[in-house]
Short mmCIF file of C-alpha atoms in Angstrom, two decimals:
data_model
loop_
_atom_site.label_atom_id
_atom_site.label_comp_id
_atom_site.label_asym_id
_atom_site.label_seq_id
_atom_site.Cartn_x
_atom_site.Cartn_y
_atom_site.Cartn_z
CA UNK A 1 0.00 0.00 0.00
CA UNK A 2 1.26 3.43 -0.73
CA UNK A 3 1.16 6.20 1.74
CA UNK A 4 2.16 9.73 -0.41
CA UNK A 5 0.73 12.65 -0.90
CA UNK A 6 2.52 12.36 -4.23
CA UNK A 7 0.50 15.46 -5.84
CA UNK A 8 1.85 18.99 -5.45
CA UNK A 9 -0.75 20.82 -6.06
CA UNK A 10 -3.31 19.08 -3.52
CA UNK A 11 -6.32 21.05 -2.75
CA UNK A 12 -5.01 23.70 -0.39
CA UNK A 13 -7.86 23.42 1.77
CA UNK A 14 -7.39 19.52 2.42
CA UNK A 15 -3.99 20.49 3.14
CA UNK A 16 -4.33 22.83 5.71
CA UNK A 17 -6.73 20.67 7.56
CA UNK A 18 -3.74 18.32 7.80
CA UNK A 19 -2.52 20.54 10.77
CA UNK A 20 -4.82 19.14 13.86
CA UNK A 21 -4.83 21.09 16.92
CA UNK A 22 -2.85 19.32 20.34
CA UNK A 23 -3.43 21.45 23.23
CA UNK A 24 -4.46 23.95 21.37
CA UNK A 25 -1.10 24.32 19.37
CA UNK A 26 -0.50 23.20 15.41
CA UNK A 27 1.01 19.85 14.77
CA UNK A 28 2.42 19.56 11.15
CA UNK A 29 2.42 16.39 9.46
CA UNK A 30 5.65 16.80 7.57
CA UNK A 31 7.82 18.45 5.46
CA UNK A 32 5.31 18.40 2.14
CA UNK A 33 4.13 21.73 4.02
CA UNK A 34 6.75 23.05 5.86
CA UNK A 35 6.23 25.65 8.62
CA UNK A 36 8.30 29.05 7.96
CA UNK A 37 10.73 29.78 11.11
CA UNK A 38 8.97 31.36 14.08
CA UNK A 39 10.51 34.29 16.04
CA UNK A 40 11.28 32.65 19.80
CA UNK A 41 8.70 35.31 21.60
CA UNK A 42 6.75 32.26 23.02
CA UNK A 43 7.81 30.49 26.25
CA UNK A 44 6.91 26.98 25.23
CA UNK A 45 9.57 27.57 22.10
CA UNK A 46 11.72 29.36 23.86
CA UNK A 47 12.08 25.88 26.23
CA UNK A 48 12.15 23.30 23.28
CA UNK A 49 14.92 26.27 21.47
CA UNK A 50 17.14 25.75 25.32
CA UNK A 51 16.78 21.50 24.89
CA UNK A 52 18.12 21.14 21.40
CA UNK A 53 20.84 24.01 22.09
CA UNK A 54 21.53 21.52 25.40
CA UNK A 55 21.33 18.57 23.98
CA UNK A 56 24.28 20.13 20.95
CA UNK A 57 26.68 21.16 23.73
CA UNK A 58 25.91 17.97 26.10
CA UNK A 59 26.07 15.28 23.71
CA UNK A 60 27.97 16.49 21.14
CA UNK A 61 25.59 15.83 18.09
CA UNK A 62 25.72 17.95 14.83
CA UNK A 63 23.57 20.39 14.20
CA UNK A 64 24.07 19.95 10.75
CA UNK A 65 22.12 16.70 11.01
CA UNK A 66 20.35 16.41 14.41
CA UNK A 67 16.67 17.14 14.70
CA UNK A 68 14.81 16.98 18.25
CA UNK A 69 11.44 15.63 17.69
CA UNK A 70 8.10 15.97 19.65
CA UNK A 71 6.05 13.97 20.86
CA UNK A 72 7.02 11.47 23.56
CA UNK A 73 8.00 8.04 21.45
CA UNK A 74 9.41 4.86 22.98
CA UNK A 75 11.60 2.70 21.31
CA UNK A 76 9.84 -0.90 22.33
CA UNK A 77 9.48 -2.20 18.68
CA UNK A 78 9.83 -6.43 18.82
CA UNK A 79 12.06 -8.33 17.28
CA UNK A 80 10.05 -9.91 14.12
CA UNK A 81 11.28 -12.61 11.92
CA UNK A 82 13.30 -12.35 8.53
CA UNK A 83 11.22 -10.51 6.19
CA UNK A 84 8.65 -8.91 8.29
CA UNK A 85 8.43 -5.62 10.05
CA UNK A 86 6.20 -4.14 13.00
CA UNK A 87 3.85 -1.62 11.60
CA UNK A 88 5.00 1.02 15.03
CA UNK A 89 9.02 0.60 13.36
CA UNK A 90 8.03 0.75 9.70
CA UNK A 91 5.69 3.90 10.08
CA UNK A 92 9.02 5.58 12.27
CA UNK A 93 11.42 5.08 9.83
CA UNK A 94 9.58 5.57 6.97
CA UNK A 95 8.17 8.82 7.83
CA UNK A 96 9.82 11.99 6.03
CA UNK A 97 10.81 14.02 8.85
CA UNK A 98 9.16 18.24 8.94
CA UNK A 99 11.80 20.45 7.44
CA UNK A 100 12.50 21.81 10.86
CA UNK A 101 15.10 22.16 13.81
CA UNK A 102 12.98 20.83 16.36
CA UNK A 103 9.90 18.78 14.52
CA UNK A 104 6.85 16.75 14.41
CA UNK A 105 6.60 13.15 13.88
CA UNK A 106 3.24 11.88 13.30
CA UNK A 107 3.08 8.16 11.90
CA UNK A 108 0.05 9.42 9.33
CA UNK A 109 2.84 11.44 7.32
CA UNK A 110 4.81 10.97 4.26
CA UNK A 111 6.45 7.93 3.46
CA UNK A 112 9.78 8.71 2.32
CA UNK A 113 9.60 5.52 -0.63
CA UNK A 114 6.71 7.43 -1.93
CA UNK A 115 8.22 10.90 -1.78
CA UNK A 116 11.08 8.67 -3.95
CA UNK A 117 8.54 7.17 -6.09
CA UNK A 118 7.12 10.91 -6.96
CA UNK A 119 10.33 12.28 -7.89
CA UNK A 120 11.09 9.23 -10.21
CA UNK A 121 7.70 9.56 -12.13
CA UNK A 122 8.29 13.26 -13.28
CA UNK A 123 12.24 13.22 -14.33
CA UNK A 124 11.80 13.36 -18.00
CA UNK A 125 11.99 10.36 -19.98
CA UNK A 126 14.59 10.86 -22.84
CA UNK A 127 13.49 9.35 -26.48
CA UNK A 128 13.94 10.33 -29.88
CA UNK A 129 10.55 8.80 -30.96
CA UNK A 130 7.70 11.18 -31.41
CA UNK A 131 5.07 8.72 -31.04
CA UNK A 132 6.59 7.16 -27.61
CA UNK A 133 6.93 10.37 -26.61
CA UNK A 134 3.43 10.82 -26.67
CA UNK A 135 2.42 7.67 -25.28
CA UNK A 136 4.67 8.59 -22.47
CA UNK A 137 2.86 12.26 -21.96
CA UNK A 138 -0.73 10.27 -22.07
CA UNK A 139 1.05 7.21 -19.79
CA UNK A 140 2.18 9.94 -17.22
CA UNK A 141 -1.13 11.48 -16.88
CA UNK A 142 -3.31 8.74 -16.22
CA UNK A 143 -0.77 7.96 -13.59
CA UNK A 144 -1.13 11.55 -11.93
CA UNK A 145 -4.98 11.19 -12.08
CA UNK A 146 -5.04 7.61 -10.50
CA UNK A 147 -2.22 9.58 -7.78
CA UNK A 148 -4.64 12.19 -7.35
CA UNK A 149 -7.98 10.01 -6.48
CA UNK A 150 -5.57 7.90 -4.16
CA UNK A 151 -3.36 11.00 -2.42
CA UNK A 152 -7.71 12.91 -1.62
CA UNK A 153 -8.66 9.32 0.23
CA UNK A 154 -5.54 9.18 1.66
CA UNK A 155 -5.14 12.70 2.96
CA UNK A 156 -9.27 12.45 4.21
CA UNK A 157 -8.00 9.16 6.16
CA UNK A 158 -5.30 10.91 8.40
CA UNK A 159 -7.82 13.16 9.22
CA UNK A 160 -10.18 10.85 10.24
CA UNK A 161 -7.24 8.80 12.23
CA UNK A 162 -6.30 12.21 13.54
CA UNK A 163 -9.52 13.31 14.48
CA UNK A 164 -10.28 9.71 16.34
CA UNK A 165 -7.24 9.13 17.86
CA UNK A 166 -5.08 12.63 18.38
CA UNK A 167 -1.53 13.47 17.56
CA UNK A 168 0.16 10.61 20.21
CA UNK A 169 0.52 8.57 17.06
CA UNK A 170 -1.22 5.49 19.73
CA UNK A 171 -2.13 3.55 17.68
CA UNK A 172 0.47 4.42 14.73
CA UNK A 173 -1.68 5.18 11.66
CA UNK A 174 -1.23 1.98 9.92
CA UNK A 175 -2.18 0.20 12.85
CA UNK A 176 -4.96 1.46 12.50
CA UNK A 177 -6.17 0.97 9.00
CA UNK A 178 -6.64 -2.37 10.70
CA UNK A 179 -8.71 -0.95 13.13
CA UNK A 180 -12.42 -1.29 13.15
CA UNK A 181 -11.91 2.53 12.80
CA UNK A 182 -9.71 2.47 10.29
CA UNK A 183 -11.00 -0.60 7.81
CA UNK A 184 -13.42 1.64 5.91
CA UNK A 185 -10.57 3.47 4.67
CA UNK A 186 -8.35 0.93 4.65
CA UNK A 187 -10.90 -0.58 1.33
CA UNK A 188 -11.07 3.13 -0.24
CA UNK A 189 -7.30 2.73 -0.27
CA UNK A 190 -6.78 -0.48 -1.87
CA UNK A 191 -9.40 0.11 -4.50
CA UNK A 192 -7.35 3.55 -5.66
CA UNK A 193 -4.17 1.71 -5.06
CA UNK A 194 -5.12 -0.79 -7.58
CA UNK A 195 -5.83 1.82 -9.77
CA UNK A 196 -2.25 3.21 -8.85
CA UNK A 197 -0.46 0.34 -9.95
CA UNK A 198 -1.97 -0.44 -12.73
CA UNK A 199 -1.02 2.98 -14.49
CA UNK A 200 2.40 2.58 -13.03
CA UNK A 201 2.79 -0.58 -14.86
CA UNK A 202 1.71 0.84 -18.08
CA UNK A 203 3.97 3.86 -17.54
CA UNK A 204 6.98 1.65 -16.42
CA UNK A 205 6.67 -0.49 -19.37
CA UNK A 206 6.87 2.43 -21.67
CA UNK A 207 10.07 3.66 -20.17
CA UNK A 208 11.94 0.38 -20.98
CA UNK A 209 12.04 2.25 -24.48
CA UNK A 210 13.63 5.48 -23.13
CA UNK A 211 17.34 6.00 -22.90
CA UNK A 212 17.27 8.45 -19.45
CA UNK A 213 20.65 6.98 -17.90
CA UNK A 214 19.79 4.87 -14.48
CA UNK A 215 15.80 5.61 -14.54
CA UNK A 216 14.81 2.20 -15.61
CA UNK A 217 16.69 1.03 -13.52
CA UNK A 218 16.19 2.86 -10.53
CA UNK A 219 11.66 2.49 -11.44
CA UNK A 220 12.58 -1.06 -11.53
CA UNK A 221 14.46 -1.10 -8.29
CA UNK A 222 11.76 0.52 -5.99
CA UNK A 223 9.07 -1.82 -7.66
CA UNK A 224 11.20 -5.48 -6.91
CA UNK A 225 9.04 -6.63 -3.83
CA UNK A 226 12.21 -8.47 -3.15
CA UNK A 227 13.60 -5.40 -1.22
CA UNK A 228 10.20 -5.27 0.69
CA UNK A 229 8.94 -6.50 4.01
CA UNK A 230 5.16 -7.60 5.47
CA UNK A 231 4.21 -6.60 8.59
CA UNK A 232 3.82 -8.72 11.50
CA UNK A 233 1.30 -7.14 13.10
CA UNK A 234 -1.64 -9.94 13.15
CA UNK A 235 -4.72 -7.35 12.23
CA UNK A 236 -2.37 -6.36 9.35
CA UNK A 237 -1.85 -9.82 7.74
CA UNK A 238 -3.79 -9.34 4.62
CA UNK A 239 -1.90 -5.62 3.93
CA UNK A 240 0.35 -5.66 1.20
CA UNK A 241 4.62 -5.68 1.16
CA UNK A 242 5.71 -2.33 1.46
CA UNK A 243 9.49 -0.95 0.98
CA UNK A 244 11.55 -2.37 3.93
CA UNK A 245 13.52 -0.28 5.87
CA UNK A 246 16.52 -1.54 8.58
CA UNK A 247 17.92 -0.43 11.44
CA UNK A 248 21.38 -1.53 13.01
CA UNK A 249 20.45 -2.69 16.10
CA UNK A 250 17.00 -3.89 17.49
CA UNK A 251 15.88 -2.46 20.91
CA UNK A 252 16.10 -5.62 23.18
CA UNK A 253 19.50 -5.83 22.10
CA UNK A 254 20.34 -2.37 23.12
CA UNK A 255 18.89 -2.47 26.00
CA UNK A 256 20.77 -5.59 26.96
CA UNK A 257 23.72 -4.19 25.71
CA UNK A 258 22.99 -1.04 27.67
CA UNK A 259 22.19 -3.08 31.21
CA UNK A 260 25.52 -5.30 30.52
CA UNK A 261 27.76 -1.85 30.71
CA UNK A 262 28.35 -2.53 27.26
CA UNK A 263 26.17 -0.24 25.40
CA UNK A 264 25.53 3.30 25.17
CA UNK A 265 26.98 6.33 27.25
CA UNK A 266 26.27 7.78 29.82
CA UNK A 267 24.91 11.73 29.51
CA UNK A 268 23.98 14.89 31.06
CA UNK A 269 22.39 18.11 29.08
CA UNK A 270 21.11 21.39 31.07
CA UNK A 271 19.53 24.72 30.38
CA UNK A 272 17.94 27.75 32.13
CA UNK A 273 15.43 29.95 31.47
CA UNK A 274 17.92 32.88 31.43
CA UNK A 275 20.13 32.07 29.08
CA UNK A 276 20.29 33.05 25.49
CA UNK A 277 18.51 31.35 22.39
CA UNK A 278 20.64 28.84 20.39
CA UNK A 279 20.90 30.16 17.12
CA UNK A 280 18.62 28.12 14.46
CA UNK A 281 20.35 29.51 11.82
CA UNK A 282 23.04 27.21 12.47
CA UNK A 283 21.10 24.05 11.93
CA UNK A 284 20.19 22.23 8.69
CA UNK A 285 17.54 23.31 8.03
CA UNK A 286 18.08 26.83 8.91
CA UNK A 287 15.07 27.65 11.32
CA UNK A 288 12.45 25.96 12.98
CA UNK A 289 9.02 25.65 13.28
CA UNK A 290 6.72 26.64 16.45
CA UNK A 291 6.27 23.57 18.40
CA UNK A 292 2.82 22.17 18.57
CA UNK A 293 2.95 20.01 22.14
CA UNK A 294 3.91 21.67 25.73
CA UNK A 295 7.42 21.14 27.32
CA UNK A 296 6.67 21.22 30.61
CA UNK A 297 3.81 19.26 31.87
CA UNK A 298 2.58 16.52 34.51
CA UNK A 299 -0.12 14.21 35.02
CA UNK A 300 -2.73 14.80 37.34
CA UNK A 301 -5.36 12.32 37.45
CA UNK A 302 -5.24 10.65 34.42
CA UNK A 303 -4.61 14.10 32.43
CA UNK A 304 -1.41 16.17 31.06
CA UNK A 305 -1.49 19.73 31.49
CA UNK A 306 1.10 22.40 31.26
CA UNK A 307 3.07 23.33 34.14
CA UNK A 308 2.56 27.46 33.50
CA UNK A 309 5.37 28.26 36.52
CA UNK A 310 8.31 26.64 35.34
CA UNK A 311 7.70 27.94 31.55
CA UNK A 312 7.89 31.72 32.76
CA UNK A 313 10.44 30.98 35.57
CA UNK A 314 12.88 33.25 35.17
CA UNK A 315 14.90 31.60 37.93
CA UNK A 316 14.46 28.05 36.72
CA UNK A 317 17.33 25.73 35.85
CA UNK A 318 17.27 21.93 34.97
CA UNK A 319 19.59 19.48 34.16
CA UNK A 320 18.54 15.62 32.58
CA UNK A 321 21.13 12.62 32.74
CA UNK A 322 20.80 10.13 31.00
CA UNK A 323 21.65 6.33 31.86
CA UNK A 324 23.05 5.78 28.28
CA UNK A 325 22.17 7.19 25.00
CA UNK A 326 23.12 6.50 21.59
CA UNK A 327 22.72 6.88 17.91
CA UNK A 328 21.19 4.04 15.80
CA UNK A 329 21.47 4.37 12.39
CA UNK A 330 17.81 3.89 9.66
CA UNK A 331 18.75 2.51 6.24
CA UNK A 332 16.34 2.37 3.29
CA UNK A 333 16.78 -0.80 1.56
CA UNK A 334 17.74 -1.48 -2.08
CA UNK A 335 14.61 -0.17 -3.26
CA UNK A 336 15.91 3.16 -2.89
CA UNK A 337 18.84 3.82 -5.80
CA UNK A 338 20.86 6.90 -3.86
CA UNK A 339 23.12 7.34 -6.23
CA UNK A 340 20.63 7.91 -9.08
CA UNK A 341 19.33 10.23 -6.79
CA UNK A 342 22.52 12.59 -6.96
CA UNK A 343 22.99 12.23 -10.39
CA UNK A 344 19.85 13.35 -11.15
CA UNK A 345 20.23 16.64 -9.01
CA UNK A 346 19.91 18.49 -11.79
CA UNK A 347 17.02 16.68 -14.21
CA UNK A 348 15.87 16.62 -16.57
CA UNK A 349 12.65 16.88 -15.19
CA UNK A 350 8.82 17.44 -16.62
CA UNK A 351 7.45 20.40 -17.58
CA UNK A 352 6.43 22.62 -14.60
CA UNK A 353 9.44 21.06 -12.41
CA UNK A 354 12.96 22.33 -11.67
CA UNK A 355 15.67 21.56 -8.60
CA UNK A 356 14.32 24.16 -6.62
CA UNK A 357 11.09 25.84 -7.63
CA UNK A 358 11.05 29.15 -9.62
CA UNK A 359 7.84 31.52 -10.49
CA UNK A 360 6.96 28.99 -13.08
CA UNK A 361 8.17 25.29 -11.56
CA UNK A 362 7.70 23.44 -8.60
CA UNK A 363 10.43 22.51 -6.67
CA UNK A 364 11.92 18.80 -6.44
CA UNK A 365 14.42 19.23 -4.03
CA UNK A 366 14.19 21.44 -0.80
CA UNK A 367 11.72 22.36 1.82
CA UNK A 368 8.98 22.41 -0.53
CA UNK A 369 10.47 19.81 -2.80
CA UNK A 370 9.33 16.57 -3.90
CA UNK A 371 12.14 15.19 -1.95
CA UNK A 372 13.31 16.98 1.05
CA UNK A 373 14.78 14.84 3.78
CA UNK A 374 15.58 11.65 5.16
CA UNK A 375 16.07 9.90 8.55
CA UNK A 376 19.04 7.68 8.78
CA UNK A 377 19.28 7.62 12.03
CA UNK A 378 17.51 7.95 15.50
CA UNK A 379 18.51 9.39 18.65
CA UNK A 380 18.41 7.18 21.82
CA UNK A 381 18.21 7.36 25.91
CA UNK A 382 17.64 5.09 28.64
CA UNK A 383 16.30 5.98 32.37
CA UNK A 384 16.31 9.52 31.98
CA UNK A 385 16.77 11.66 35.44
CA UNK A 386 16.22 15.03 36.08
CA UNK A 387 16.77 17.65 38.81
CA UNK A 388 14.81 21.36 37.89
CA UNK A 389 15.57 24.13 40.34
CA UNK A 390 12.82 27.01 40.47
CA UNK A 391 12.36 30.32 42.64
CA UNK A 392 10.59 29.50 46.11
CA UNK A 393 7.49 30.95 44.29
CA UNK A 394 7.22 28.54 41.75
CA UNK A 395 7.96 26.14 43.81
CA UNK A 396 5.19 26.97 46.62
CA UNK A 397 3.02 26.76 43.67
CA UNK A 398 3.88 23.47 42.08
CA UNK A 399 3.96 21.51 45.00
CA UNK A 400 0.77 20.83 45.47
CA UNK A 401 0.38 19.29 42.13
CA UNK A 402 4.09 17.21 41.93
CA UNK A 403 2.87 15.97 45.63
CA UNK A 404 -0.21 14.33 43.74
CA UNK A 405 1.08 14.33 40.20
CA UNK A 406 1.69 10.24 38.25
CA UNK A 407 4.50 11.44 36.34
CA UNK A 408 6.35 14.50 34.13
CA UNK A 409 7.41 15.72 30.66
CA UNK A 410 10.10 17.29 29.90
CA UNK A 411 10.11 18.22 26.03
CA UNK A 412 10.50 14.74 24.63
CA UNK A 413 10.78 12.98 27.45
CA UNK A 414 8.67 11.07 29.65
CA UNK A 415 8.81 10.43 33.36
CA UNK A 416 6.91 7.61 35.31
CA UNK A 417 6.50 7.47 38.75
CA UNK A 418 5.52 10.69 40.23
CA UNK A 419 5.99 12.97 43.02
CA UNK A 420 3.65 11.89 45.68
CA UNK A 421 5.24 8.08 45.06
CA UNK A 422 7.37 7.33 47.93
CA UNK A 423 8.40 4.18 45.69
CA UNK A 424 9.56 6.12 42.72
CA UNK A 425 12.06 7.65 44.45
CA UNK A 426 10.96 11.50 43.89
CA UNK A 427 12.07 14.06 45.79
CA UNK A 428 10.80 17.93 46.56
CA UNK A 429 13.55 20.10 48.49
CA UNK A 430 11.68 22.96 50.01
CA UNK A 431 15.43 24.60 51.16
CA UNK A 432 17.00 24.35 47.32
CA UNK A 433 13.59 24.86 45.46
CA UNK A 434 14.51 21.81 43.42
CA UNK A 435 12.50 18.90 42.76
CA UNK A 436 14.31 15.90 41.57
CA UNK A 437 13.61 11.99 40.10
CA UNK A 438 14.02 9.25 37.26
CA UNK A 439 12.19 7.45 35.05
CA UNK A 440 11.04 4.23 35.74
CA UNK A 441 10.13 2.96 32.54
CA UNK A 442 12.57 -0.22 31.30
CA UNK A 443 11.74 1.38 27.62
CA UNK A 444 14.11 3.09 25.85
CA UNK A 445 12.62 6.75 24.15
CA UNK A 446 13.69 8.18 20.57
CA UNK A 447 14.33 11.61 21.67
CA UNK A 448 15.91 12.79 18.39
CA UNK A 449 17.23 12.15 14.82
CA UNK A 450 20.06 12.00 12.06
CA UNK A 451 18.83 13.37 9.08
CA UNK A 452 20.27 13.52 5.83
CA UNK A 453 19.44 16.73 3.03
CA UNK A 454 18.66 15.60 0.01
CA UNK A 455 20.64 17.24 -2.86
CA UNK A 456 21.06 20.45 -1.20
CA UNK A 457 21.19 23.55 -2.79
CA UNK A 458 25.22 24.37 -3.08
#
């Protein structure tokens, strides 16, 4: 099944209804509508702007490749057998990350084989013979209107999975098309899928004719089910292969690894509210969007809701260690021809295309490209702890809550166990104005990833 909004020029309307509210703050879906770069003049930003600044000095990742990501994900995929893939670890790595410093992942985004299978279907297939030509032209268009039917259901399906189950990606969107929820759509999908493929064929066949170095290739690459994987999820059994993607260690090993002493390091990041903003300019992707989900909050009775005190603390420091983090590399599979990829940088592409979008052509490449970025890698921790020193004002206020409260968030991460736990281990120093704990989850959390530009501008 594909999952791409592989049409440019979607209805803008749809498109904008892609952005769902969470706590009354935007999420976007991905980069096929990236946000421009906010001026930091609101607190919550202002916090996620101090983390990723943190996490560059305290961990030493680039900023040339590192993107913090919202919201709270574990890294608890299983181990499946050769061939097959859980749907929670194919939707993650698949997923084209938002063209951002600090971005969104939602699992009903982008996939980044169909962003690849776009961009192969409009570079411009060289022949000499007028009448191929043509039945190229006519070939190509029937494609784009089967692509167009598919990418409407598809886009009116995340909004449905959005609307039913929120921006937590719980379950992850294809999870869900095997939902009782989701199974309507799910048939929608296959029926304009079939559609899909059937014009692809017709189009791919053509272009065994054509002499465009490496593009016959490279079609016949990403359609060799060969270099795809099922999913193991049991309520997704009858779904089709879809484009595998690997990673270079599972997470039972790590975690092993990591509670042996041999995996992983140990690491500690910290911020204030005082200091100055880390400069977004210096990142790849030159900016970053406003962030749609609170930094600070806790969970009070069942709920999450901001913590308003430390967010406008001027006084407030914190510092998070880390039991071990690491980086674990995401690797599309042989479906995915990267080297075509760079030597087509410059086309030849279709009519109304160029590299990077002019007055007259959309872009391929770029923020609003076809093709914009990739993950190859995630960003790991283990038993985060954390130790956040207020004023004696905000911490009269927040007592009452952390005394009662079943856990806290940080940005990305996630602490169980709570303040008014004797068992977890919490603590509230009334003489320091610091409250202090750890995580108690055994799960490791994806608080981050390596990202790779895809034939940048030079």
């Amino acid at each position: 099944m594909r999952r791409v909004l592989s049409n440019p020029t979607l209805d803008p309307k749809l498109a904008s209804a892609l952005y769902i509210n969470n706590n009354e703050h935007p999420l976007a879906t991905t980069s096929e509508a990236p946000l421009a770069p906010v001026a930091l003049n609101d607190e919550n930003d202002k916090s996620w702007n101090h983390l990723y600044g943190a996490i560059i000095d305290g961990l030493g990742v680039s900023p040339q490749n590192f993107q913090l990501i919202y919201p709270f994900t574990t890294w608890d995929w299983p181990i499946t057998p050769n061939g097959y893939t859980s749907a929670a670890q194919w939707d993650f790595c698949s997923m084209v990350p938002q063209f951002s410093a600090t971005g969104a992942y939602t699992s009903a985004g982008t996939a980044f084989n169909d962003a690849y299978g776009s961009m192969l279907n409009i570079v411009s297939a060289a022949t000499s013979d007028p009448k191929l030509a043509a039945q190229i032209e006519q070939a190509r268009n029937m494609l784009q209107l089967a692509s167009n039917n598919y990418d409407t259901i598809y886009a009116q399906s995340r909004l449905a999975y959005l609307k039913e189950t929120g921006s937590a990606n719980n379950p992850v969107y294809t999870e869900w098309l095997g939902s009782m929820g989701g199974r309507s759509w799910k048939a929608q999908l296959d029926s304009a899928w079939i559609n899909v493929q059937a014009q692809q064929a017709v189009y791919n066949q053509l272009l065994s004719e054509t002499t465009t170095p490496g593009l016959k290739d490279a079609q016949s690459r990403l359609n060799n089910t060969d270099y795809y994987t099922q999913f193991q999820d049991p309520s997704l059994s009858s779904f089709p292969k879809v484009p595998a993607y690997s990673l270079a260690m599972d997470a039972t090993t790590w975690l092993q690894k990591v509670q042996s002493g041999t995996g992983g390091s140990a690491g500690t990041i910290g911020f204030s509210n005082s200091q100055s903003d880390y400069d977004y300019t210096k990142t790849w992707a030159g900016g970053s969007a406003s962030v749609g989900n609170f930094f600070w909050s806790v969970n009070v009775g069942g709920s999450w809701e901001r913590i308003d005190e430390f967010s406008s603390d001027s006084s407030l420091k914190v510092v998070v260690s880390f039991q071990a983090w690491d980086q674990i590399s995401i690797q599309a599979e042989r479906w995915y021809n990267g080297a075509f990829v760079s030597a087509i940088k410059n086309g030849p592409f279709i009519r109304g295309y160029s590299p990077y979008g002019d007055a007259s052509a959309k872009a391929v490449w770029g923020p609003a490209g076809i093709m914009s970025v990739q993950k190859v890698g995630m960003i790991v921790c283990y038993k985060p702890s954390f130790a956040i020193t207020v004023s004696s004002s905000s911490f009269k206020s927040f007592s009452e809550k952390w005394n009662v409260s079943a856990g806290l968030r940080i940005g990305p991460f996630s602490f169980s166990g709570g303040g008014g736990s004797s068992s977890s281990g919490w603590t509230a120093n009334a003489a320091t104005s610091t409250f202090t704990g750890s995580s108690t989850s055994e799960a490791a959390l994806i608080m981050g990833l390596n990202i790779n530009l895809i034939n940048p501008a030079s």
